[in-house]
XYZ file of C-alpha atoms in Angstrom:
62
model
C -30.657 -21.864 -39.577
C -34.246 -20.691 -39.820
C -34.973 -17.434 -38.018
C -37.747 -18.888 -35.833
C -35.518 -21.737 -34.660
C -32.629 -19.335 -34.070
C -34.821 -17.150 -31.846
C -35.826 -20.195 -29.781
C -32.198 -21.343 -29.422
C -31.174 -17.830 -28.318
C -33.902 -17.853 -25.663
C -32.860 -21.328 -24.499
C -29.249 -20.157 -24.117
C -29.679 -16.799 -22.350
C -33.323 -16.623 -21.352
C -35.969 -14.164 -22.514
C -35.189 -10.577 -23.428
C -32.035 -10.914 -25.529
C -31.164 -7.489 -26.921
C -29.369 -8.723 -30.050
C -27.854 -11.818 -31.618
C -25.776 -12.724 -34.662
C -24.962 -16.033 -36.301
C -21.481 -15.777 -37.855
C -20.055 -17.499 -40.952
C -17.847 -19.738 -38.784
C -20.964 -21.050 -37.016
C -20.430 -19.158 -33.777
C -23.371 -17.373 -32.205
C -22.993 -14.048 -30.391
C -25.829 -12.908 -28.122
C -26.279 -9.734 -26.104
C -28.381 -10.885 -23.156
C -30.988 -8.858 -21.254
C -28.316 -7.454 -18.905
C -26.283 -6.154 -21.851
C -23.546 -8.783 -21.588
C -22.133 -10.066 -24.884
C -21.871 -13.852 -24.846
C -20.322 -16.028 -27.543
C -21.261 -19.661 -28.190
C -19.552 -22.208 -30.421
C -21.590 -24.547 -32.615
C -20.869 -27.329 -30.102
C -22.471 -25.191 -27.367
C -25.833 -24.910 -29.097
C -25.908 -27.926 -31.431
C -28.095 -30.058 -29.137
C -30.615 -27.217 -28.723
C -30.756 -26.728 -32.479
C -31.325 -30.449 -33.047
C -34.113 -30.507 -30.448
C -35.857 -27.544 -32.114
C -35.644 -28.910 -35.669
C -37.186 -32.282 -34.872
C -40.775 -32.391 -36.004
C -43.408 -33.836 -33.701
C -44.945 -37.115 -34.757
C -48.404 -36.841 -36.199
C -51.157 -38.969 -34.886
C -52.820 -41.335 -37.341
C -56.264 -40.910 -35.877
């Protein structure tokens, strides 16, 4: 996953101010949120957010 998209997905999941995050080989995503709590997400948890972020906006033909 691209770094810019990953940062946006992390913010969508835990809000702004995440202290750290790691994308693991098994596809799981671990995030330390702004309160210092470690939270783990499966690919199913964040798949829809990733899909939303990777879609490109349609260009106007004008």
